């Protein structure tokens, strides 16, 4: 009798703590820097690092989610050098702690039902190479900088594999990321699977990471790229600078030409891991920072016509996922956003309810449902877009 009562009290206390993340510090993780000798370096050569928040239930002890942070990319000397005095280029500026309260690394069980209790690892982005670089030795050709994003992931995975009860015991692993981190998921996800051994189920979940080559807006009012030039002709020099690690089966299929394998629209059909994309169909950053669309969207008639074409391309990119051999899912919204996906908005209808990207991901991941959700109403037509 007493034993049962105690068990109930403990269970109730655990449930209370889980439903109120503020009641404890479960969602705040400390920074661990990689050793000084690591190949996993930031642009400026300082060792990168990670934030680890251990699982909060026994059921999730062997489940891991790794989040690749975003933050653009650099291909020109000026832009790359301008990142050295901040966390996007140097671990000297990393914050000492990270709060797990966004995207799929959120400890809120109500809004992140799939992974709220998992081991969570946030990887800060300080390499400006879309998480693919393998240039650990700076040279004049690299402006004296390292581009070692893939090596950062490699070094963090190696540390996690060496932990007691670490990634080596994993049964399920999700590689997620947003923006540049979302781009970095696809080339790295099958590699990650290879590091883990066959007992682990490995999934990629890119957020704002479904890219194709840019074909910029050149009508009235057009701007120029703030971020790197994403036209097809520019990719060979990005590959030259970053020396990207990409999916090996994609690379073989392209006669060792790396750049088609750097963008998900051309590489997903070579990826054997299952993939779930969360994507805007009128992506604000892609349109204004890569595709020369003026930020004020004026003159609207010309700009809208361009966005309609871009959006048709994104629609077919999403639809193209659904007939691939490996399992796919997606959540594609017509909102003028990039990574602004939260539990509140935007939402898409699913089984008679309006669901967030995280709820849609849960249905796809946990309940094994078909989830191919997208708006078809035209430019900015989703009624729940965040303001
Ligand atoms: C790199 O550039 C510096 C300055 O322009 C030059 O002095 C040096 O010789 C170059 N090093 C190599 C290996 O090309
Ligand atoms: C996306 O990939 C598909 C399949 O390879 C291709 O047919 C399509 O043209 C690509 N879209 C763009 C905009 O490049
Ligand atoms: C749309 O896709 C077509 C076919 O791949 C491509 O030729 C065109 O440049 C793309 N336009 C935009 C705006 O992405
Ligand atoms: C879903 O959202 C739309 C747009 O805001 C609204 O019209 C509709 O009533 C909502 N449906 C449900 C089931 O809440």
Coordinates of C-alpha atoms and ligand atoms in Angstrom, one line a residue:
X1 CA 0.0 0.0 0.0
X2 CA 2.7 2.4 1.1
X3 CA 4.9 1.4 -1.9
X4 CA 2.0 2.2 -4.3
X5 CA 1.3 5.5 -2.7
X6 CA 5.0 6.5 -3.0
X7 CA 5.1 5.5 -6.7
X8 CA 2.0 7.6 -7.4
X9 CA 3.5 10.7 -5.6
X10 CA 6.7 10.4 -7.5
X11 CA 4.8 10.0 -10.8
X12 CA 2.6 13.0 -10.0
X13 CA 5.7 15.1 -9.1
X14 CA 7.4 14.1 -12.4
X15 CA 4.2 15.0 -14.3
X16 CA 4.0 18.4 -12.6
X17 CA 7.7 19.1 -13.4
X18 CA 7.2 18.0 -17.0
X19 CA 4.1 20.2 -17.6
X20 CA 5.8 23.2 -16.1
X21 CA 9.4 23.5 -17.5
X22 CA 10.0 26.7 -15.4
X23 CA 9.7 24.5 -12.3
X24 CA 13.3 23.2 -12.9
X25 CA 16.2 23.9 -15.3
X26 CA 15.6 20.9 -17.5
X27 CA 15.6 23.2 -20.6
X28 CA 18.8 25.1 -19.9
X29 CA 22.0 23.4 -21.1
X30 CA 25.7 24.4 -20.5
X31 CA 28.2 25.0 -23.3
X32 CA 30.8 22.3 -23.8
X33 CA 33.7 23.4 -26.0
X34 CA 35.6 20.9 -28.2
X35 CA 39.2 20.3 -27.4
X36 CA 41.7 22.8 -28.8
X37 CA 43.2 20.1 -31.1
X38 CA 39.8 19.4 -32.8
X39 CA 39.3 19.7 -36.6
X40 CA 35.8 21.1 -35.6
X41 CA 36.8 24.7 -35.7
X42 CA 35.0 28.0 -36.2
X43 CA 36.0 30.4 -39.0
X44 CA 38.7 32.0 -36.8
X45 CA 40.2 28.7 -35.7
X46 CA 38.7 28.6 -32.2
X47 CA 37.2 25.2 -31.3
X48 CA 33.4 24.9 -31.7
X49 CA 31.2 23.3 -29.2
X50 CA 27.7 22.1 -28.2
X51 CA 25.0 22.3 -25.6
X52 CA 23.7 19.0 -24.2
X53 CA 20.5 18.7 -22.3
X54 CA 20.0 15.1 -21.1
X55 CA 16.7 13.3 -21.6
X56 CA 14.1 13.9 -18.9
X57 CA 12.2 10.6 -18.9
X58 CA 13.4 7.0 -18.7
X59 CA 11.5 6.3 -21.9
X60 CA 13.6 8.8 -23.9
X61 CA 17.0 7.7 -22.5
X62 CA 18.2 6.3 -25.9
X63 CA 16.6 9.0 -28.0
X64 CA 18.6 11.9 -29.3
X65 CA 17.9 15.0 -31.3
X66 CA 20.7 17.2 -32.7
X67 CA 19.9 20.7 -33.8
X68 CA 22.1 22.5 -36.4
X69 CA 21.8 26.2 -35.9
X70 CA 21.4 28.6 -38.8
X71 CA 22.9 32.0 -39.6
X72 CA 23.5 32.5 -43.3
X73 CA 26.7 31.7 -45.0
X74 CA 29.7 33.6 -46.4
X75 CA 31.6 33.3 -49.7
X76 CA 33.3 36.7 -50.0
X77 CA 36.3 37.8 -48.1
X78 CA 34.5 40.9 -46.7
X79 CA 31.5 39.0 -45.5
X80 CA 33.5 36.2 -44.0
X81 CA 35.8 38.6 -42.1
X82 CA 32.8 40.5 -40.8
X83 CA 31.7 37.4 -38.9
X84 CA 34.8 37.0 -36.9
X85 CA 33.7 39.3 -34.1
X86 CA 30.6 37.4 -33.2
X87 CA 29.3 33.9 -32.5
X88 CA 28.7 33.1 -36.2
X89 CA 32.5 33.1 -36.7
X90 CA 34.1 32.5 -33.3
X91 CA 33.4 30.4 -30.2
X92 CA 34.8 33.3 -28.1
X93 CA 31.3 34.8 -28.4
X94 CA 29.2 31.7 -27.7
X95 CA 26.8 32.1 -24.9
X96 CA 27.6 30.0 -21.8
X97 CA 24.1 28.3 -21.8
X98 CA 21.4 27.5 -24.3
X99 CA 17.7 27.2 -23.6
X100 CA 15.9 24.4 -25.3
X101 CA 12.7 26.2 -26.2
X102 CA 12.4 26.4 -30.0
X103 CA 11.6 24.2 -32.9
X104 CA 12.0 20.5 -32.2
X105 CA 14.4 21.1 -29.3
X106 CA 11.7 22.4 -26.9
X107 CA 11.0 20.8 -23.5
X108 CA 7.3 21.7 -23.7
X109 CA 5.4 18.4 -24.0
X110 CA 2.2 20.1 -25.2
X111 CA 3.7 21.9 -28.2
X112 CA 6.5 19.5 -29.0
X113 CA 4.9 16.1 -28.5
X114 CA 7.5 14.1 -30.5
X115 CA 10.8 14.9 -28.9
X116 CA 10.1 17.0 -25.7
X117 CA 11.7 14.5 -23.4
X118 CA 14.7 13.4 -25.6
X119 CA 18.4 14.0 -25.1
X120 CA 18.8 17.4 -26.9
X121 CA 22.0 18.7 -28.4
X122 CA 22.2 22.2 -29.9
X123 CA 25.1 22.8 -32.2
X124 CA 25.9 26.6 -32.6
X125 CA 26.9 27.6 -36.1
X126 CA 30.3 29.3 -36.4
X127 CA 31.5 28.0 -39.8
X128 CA 29.4 29.9 -42.4
X129 CA 29.6 26.9 -44.8
X130 CA 26.1 25.4 -44.5
X131 CA 27.5 22.7 -42.1
X132 CA 29.4 21.0 -44.9
X133 CA 33.0 22.4 -44.8
X134 CA 36.0 20.2 -44.5
X135 CA 38.7 23.0 -44.8
X136 CA 40.4 22.8 -41.4
X137 CA 43.6 24.3 -42.6
X138 CA 43.3 28.0 -43.5
X139 CA 45.1 29.2 -46.6
X140 CA 45.2 32.3 -48.7
X141 CA 42.5 30.8 -50.8
X142 CA 40.2 30.6 -47.8
X143 CA 41.0 34.2 -46.7
X144 CA 43.1 32.7 -43.8
X145 CA 39.9 31.1 -42.4
X146 CA 38.7 27.6 -41.6
X147 CA 35.4 26.2 -43.1
X148 CA 34.9 23.1 -41.1
X149 CA 31.2 22.7 -40.4
X150 CA 31.1 19.0 -41.2
X151 CA 34.1 18.4 -38.9
X152 CA 32.3 20.3 -36.1
X153 CA 29.3 17.8 -36.5
X154 CA 31.8 14.9 -36.7
X155 CA 33.7 16.0 -33.5
X156 CA 30.5 16.6 -31.5
X157 CA 29.1 13.2 -32.6
X158 CA 32.4 11.5 -31.6
X159 CA 32.2 13.1 -28.1
X160 CA 28.6 12.0 -27.7
X161 CA 29.4 8.5 -28.8
X162 CA 32.1 8.4 -26.1
X163 CA 29.8 9.4 -23.3
X164 CA 28.5 6.8 -20.9
X165 CA 24.9 6.1 -22.0
X166 CA 25.7 8.4 -24.9
X167 CA 24.9 8.3 -28.6
X168 CA 26.4 4.8 -28.9
X169 CA 23.3 3.4 -27.2
X170 CA 20.9 5.4 -29.3
X171 CA 17.8 3.7 -30.7
X172 CA 16.4 6.8 -32.4
X173 CA 18.3 9.9 -33.6
X174 CA 16.9 13.0 -35.4
X175 CA 19.1 15.5 -37.1
X176 CA 17.2 18.8 -37.4
X177 CA 18.3 22.3 -38.1
X178 CA 17.0 25.7 -39.4
X179 CA 18.0 27.8 -42.3
X180 CA 21.7 27.2 -43.0
X181 CA 21.3 24.4 -40.4
X182 CA 18.3 23.0 -42.4
X183 CA 20.4 23.0 -45.5
X184 CA 23.1 21.1 -43.6
X185 CA 20.8 18.3 -42.5
X186 CA 20.4 16.6 -45.9
X187 CA 24.1 16.1 -46.8
X188 CA 24.9 14.9 -43.3
X189 CA 22.0 12.7 -42.3
X190 CA 23.1 9.4 -44.0
X191 CA 26.6 10.0 -42.8
X192 CA 25.2 10.3 -39.3
X193 CA 23.4 7.0 -39.7
X194 CA 26.7 5.4 -40.7
X195 CA 28.4 6.6 -37.5
X196 CA 25.8 5.0 -35.3
X197 CA 25.4 1.4 -36.3
X198 CA 22.4 -0.2 -37.7
X199 CA 20.2 -0.4 -34.5
X200 CA 19.5 3.3 -34.6
X201 CA 16.7 4.8 -36.6
X202 CA 17.9 8.0 -38.1
X203 CA 15.7 10.9 -39.4
X204 CA 16.3 14.3 -41.0
X205 CA 14.0 17.2 -40.2
X206 CA 15.2 20.3 -42.0
X207 CA 13.4 23.6 -41.2
X208 CA 13.6 26.2 -44.0
X209 CA 16.2 24.0 -45.7
X210 CA 14.6 23.0 -49.0
X211 CA 16.6 25.0 -51.6
X212 CA 17.0 25.0 -55.3
X213 CA 19.3 27.2 -57.4
X214 CA 18.4 30.8 -57.4
X215 CA 17.0 32.5 -60.5
X216 CA 16.7 36.0 -59.1
X217 CA 14.0 38.6 -59.7
X218 CA 15.3 41.2 -62.2
X219 CA 12.2 43.3 -62.6
X220 CA 11.6 46.9 -61.3
X221 CA 12.9 47.6 -57.9
X222 CA 15.1 44.5 -57.7
X223 CA 18.0 44.4 -55.2
X224 CA 21.1 42.2 -55.1
X225 CA 22.1 39.3 -52.9
X226 CA 22.8 40.1 -49.3
X227 CA 23.8 36.5 -48.7
X228 CA 25.9 34.3 -51.0
X229 CA 25.0 34.1 -54.7
X230 CA 22.9 31.0 -55.0
X231 CA 22.7 30.9 -58.8
X232 CA 23.9 27.7 -60.3
X233 CA 27.0 29.3 -61.8
X234 CA 28.2 30.5 -58.4
X235 CA 28.2 27.1 -56.7
X236 CA 31.5 25.8 -58.1
X237 CA 33.4 28.6 -56.3
X238 CA 31.4 28.0 -53.1
X239 CA 32.5 24.4 -53.3
X240 CA 36.0 25.5 -53.9
X241 CA 36.0 27.7 -50.8
X242 CA 34.2 25.4 -48.3
X243 CA 35.3 22.0 -49.6
X244 CA 32.0 20.5 -48.7
X245 CA 31.2 17.0 -47.4
X246 CA 28.1 15.8 -49.2
X247 CA 26.1 12.6 -49.4
X248 CA 28.3 10.0 -51.0
X249 CA 25.7 8.3 -53.1
X250 CA 24.6 11.7 -54.5
X251 CA 28.2 12.6 -55.2
X252 CA 28.8 9.3 -57.1
X253 CA 25.7 9.9 -59.2
X254 CA 27.0 13.3 -60.1
X255 CA 30.5 12.1 -61.1
X256 CA 32.0 13.7 -58.0
X257 CA 30.6 17.2 -58.7
X258 CA 29.6 18.3 -55.2
X259 CA 27.3 21.3 -55.6
X260 CA 24.1 19.6 -56.8
X261 CA 24.4 17.6 -53.6
X262 CA 24.6 20.7 -51.4
X263 CA 21.0 21.6 -52.1
X264 CA 18.1 19.5 -51.0
X265 CA 16.0 19.8 -54.2
X266 CA 18.7 17.9 -56.1
X267 CA 20.0 15.6 -53.4
X268 CA 17.0 14.1 -51.5
X269 CA 16.4 11.3 -53.9
X270 CA 19.8 9.9 -53.0
X271 CA 19.2 10.0 -49.2
X272 CA 18.1 6.8 -47.6
X273 CA 17.2 8.2 -44.2
X274 CA 13.6 9.4 -43.8
X275 CA 13.1 13.1 -44.1
X276 CA 10.5 15.6 -43.0
X277 CA 10.7 19.2 -44.4
X278 CA 9.1 22.3 -42.8
X279 CA 9.2 25.0 -45.4
X280 CA 7.7 28.3 -46.4
X281 CA 6.4 28.4 -49.9
X282 CA 7.3 32.1 -50.2
X283 CA 10.4 32.1 -48.1
X284 CA 11.3 35.6 -46.9
X285 CA 15.0 35.2 -46.6
X286 CA 15.4 33.2 -49.8
X287 CA 13.3 35.7 -51.8
X288 CA 14.9 38.9 -50.4
X289 CA 18.4 37.9 -49.6
X290 CA 19.2 35.4 -52.4
X291 CA 16.6 36.2 -55.1
X292 CA 16.8 40.0 -55.2
X293 CA 13.2 40.7 -54.3
X294 CA 12.9 44.1 -52.7
X295 CA 12.1 43.9 -48.9
X296 CA 9.0 46.2 -49.2
X297 CA 7.7 44.0 -52.1
X298 CA 7.2 47.0 -54.4
X299 CA 6.1 47.2 -57.1
X300 CA 3.8 44.4 -55.9
X301 CA 2.4 43.4 -59.3
X302 CA 5.9 42.5 -60.7
X303 CA 7.1 41.0 -57.5
X304 CA 4.0 38.9 -57.0
X305 CA 4.4 37.5 -60.5
X306 CA 7.9 36.4 -59.7
X307 CA 6.9 34.9 -56.3
X308 CA 4.2 32.9 -58.1
X309 CA 6.8 31.3 -60.3
X310 CA 9.1 30.7 -57.3
X311 CA 6.2 29.2 -55.4
X312 CA 5.3 26.8 -58.3
X313 CA 8.8 25.6 -58.2
X314 CA 8.6 25.1 -54.4
X315 CA 5.3 23.2 -54.9
X316 CA 6.9 20.8 -57.3
X317 CA 10.0 20.5 -55.0
X318 CA 7.7 19.4 -52.2
X319 CA 5.6 17.2 -54.4
X320 CA 8.7 15.6 -55.8
X321 CA 9.5 14.4 -52.3
X322 CA 6.4 12.3 -52.1
X323 CA 7.4 9.8 -54.8
X324 CA 10.9 9.0 -53.5
X325 CA 11.8 5.5 -52.4
X326 CA 12.5 6.5 -48.8
X327 CA 9.9 7.8 -46.4
X328 CA 9.2 11.6 -46.7
X329 CA 6.8 14.1 -45.2
X330 CA 6.4 17.9 -45.3
X331 CA 4.6 20.9 -43.9
X332 CA 4.7 23.7 -46.5
X333 CA 3.0 27.1 -45.8
X334 CA 2.3 30.1 -48.0
X335 CA 3.6 32.7 -45.5
X336 CA 6.2 35.4 -45.9
X337 CA 8.5 33.9 -43.3
X338 CA 11.8 32.0 -43.1
X339 CA 12.1 30.1 -39.8
X340 CA 9.2 31.6 -37.9
X341 CA 7.6 28.3 -37.2
X342 CA 6.1 28.1 -33.7
X343 CA 3.4 26.1 -31.9
X344 CA 1.0 29.0 -32.4
X345 CA 1.6 29.7 -36.1
X346 CA 1.6 29.0 -39.0
X347 CA -0.9 26.2 -39.0
X348 CA -2.2 23.8 -41.6
X349 CA -5.4 21.8 -41.6
X350 CA -5.0 18.1 -40.8
X351 CA -7.7 15.6 -39.8
X352 CA -10.1 18.4 -39.2
X353 CA -7.8 20.4 -36.9
X354 CA -5.3 23.2 -37.5
X355 CA -1.9 21.9 -36.6
X356 CA 1.6 23.4 -36.1
X357 CA 4.7 22.1 -37.8
X358 CA 5.6 20.2 -34.6
X359 CA 2.2 18.5 -34.3
X360 CA 2.4 17.6 -38.0
X361 CA 5.9 16.2 -37.4
X362 CA 4.6 14.2 -34.5
X363 CA 1.8 12.6 -36.6
X364 CA 4.4 11.7 -39.2
X365 CA 7.1 10.6 -36.9
X366 CA 5.4 9.0 -33.9
X367 CA 2.1 7.8 -35.5
X368 CA 3.7 6.9 -38.8
X369 CA 1.1 8.8 -40.8
X370 CA 1.3 10.2 -44.3
X371 CA 1.9 13.9 -43.8
X372 CA 2.1 15.8 -47.1
X373 CA 0.6 19.1 -46.0
X374 CA 0.8 22.3 -48.0
X375 CA -1.1 25.4 -49.0
X376 CA -2.3 25.8 -52.5
X377 CA -4.0 29.2 -52.2
X378 CA -1.4 31.4 -53.7
X379 CA 1.1 34.0 -52.5
X380 CA 0.8 34.6 -48.7
X381 CA -2.5 32.9 -48.6
X382 CA -2.2 30.9 -45.3
X383 CA -4.7 32.6 -42.9
X384 CA -2.6 31.8 -39.8
X385 CA 0.7 33.4 -40.9
X386 CA 2.6 34.9 -38.0
X387 CA 2.5 38.7 -38.1
Ligands
LIG1 C1 49.5 34.5 -48.9 O1 49.4 35.9 -49.0 C2 50.4 36.6 -48.4 C3 50.0 38.1 -48.5 O2 49.4 38.4 -49.8 C4 51.7 36.3 -49.1 O3 52.8 37.1 -48.6 C5 52.0 34.9 -49.0 O4 53.2 34.5 -49.7 C6 50.8 34.0 -49.5 N1 51.1 32.6 -49.2 C7 50.9 31.7 -50.1 C8 51.2 30.3 -49.5 O5 50.5 31.8 -51.2
LIG2 C1 14.0 20.5 -58.4 O1 14.4 19.2 -58.7 C2 13.6 18.6 -59.7 C3 14.0 17.1 -59.8 O2 15.3 17.0 -60.0 C4 13.8 19.3 -61.0 O3 13.0 18.7 -62.0 C5 13.4 20.8 -60.8 O4 13.7 21.5 -62.0 C6 14.1 21.4 -59.7 N1 13.6 22.7 -59.4 C7 14.4 23.8 -59.6 C8 13.7 25.1 -59.3 O5 15.6 23.8 -59.9
LIG3 C1 11.6 27.6 -61.7 O1 12.0 26.3 -62.2 C2 12.4 26.3 -63.6 C3 12.6 24.8 -63.9 O2 13.5 24.2 -63.1 C4 13.7 27.1 -63.7 O3 14.1 27.1 -65.0 C5 13.4 28.5 -63.2 O4 14.6 29.2 -63.3 C6 12.8 28.5 -61.8 N1 12.4 29.8 -61.4 C7 12.6 30.3 -60.2 C8 12.2 31.7 -59.9 O5 13.0 29.6 -59.3
LIG4 C1 -8.5 26.7 -38.9 O1 -8.1 28.0 -39.2 C2 -8.9 28.6 -40.2 C3 -8.2 29.9 -40.5 O2 -7.9 30.7 -39.4 C4 -10.3 28.8 -39.6 O3 -11.1 29.4 -40.6 C5 -10.8 27.4 -39.2 O4 -12.1 27.6 -38.6 C6 -9.9 26.7 -38.3 N1 -10.4 25.3 -38.1 C7 -10.4 24.7 -37.0 C8 -11.0 23.3 -37.0 O5 -10.1 25.3 -35.9

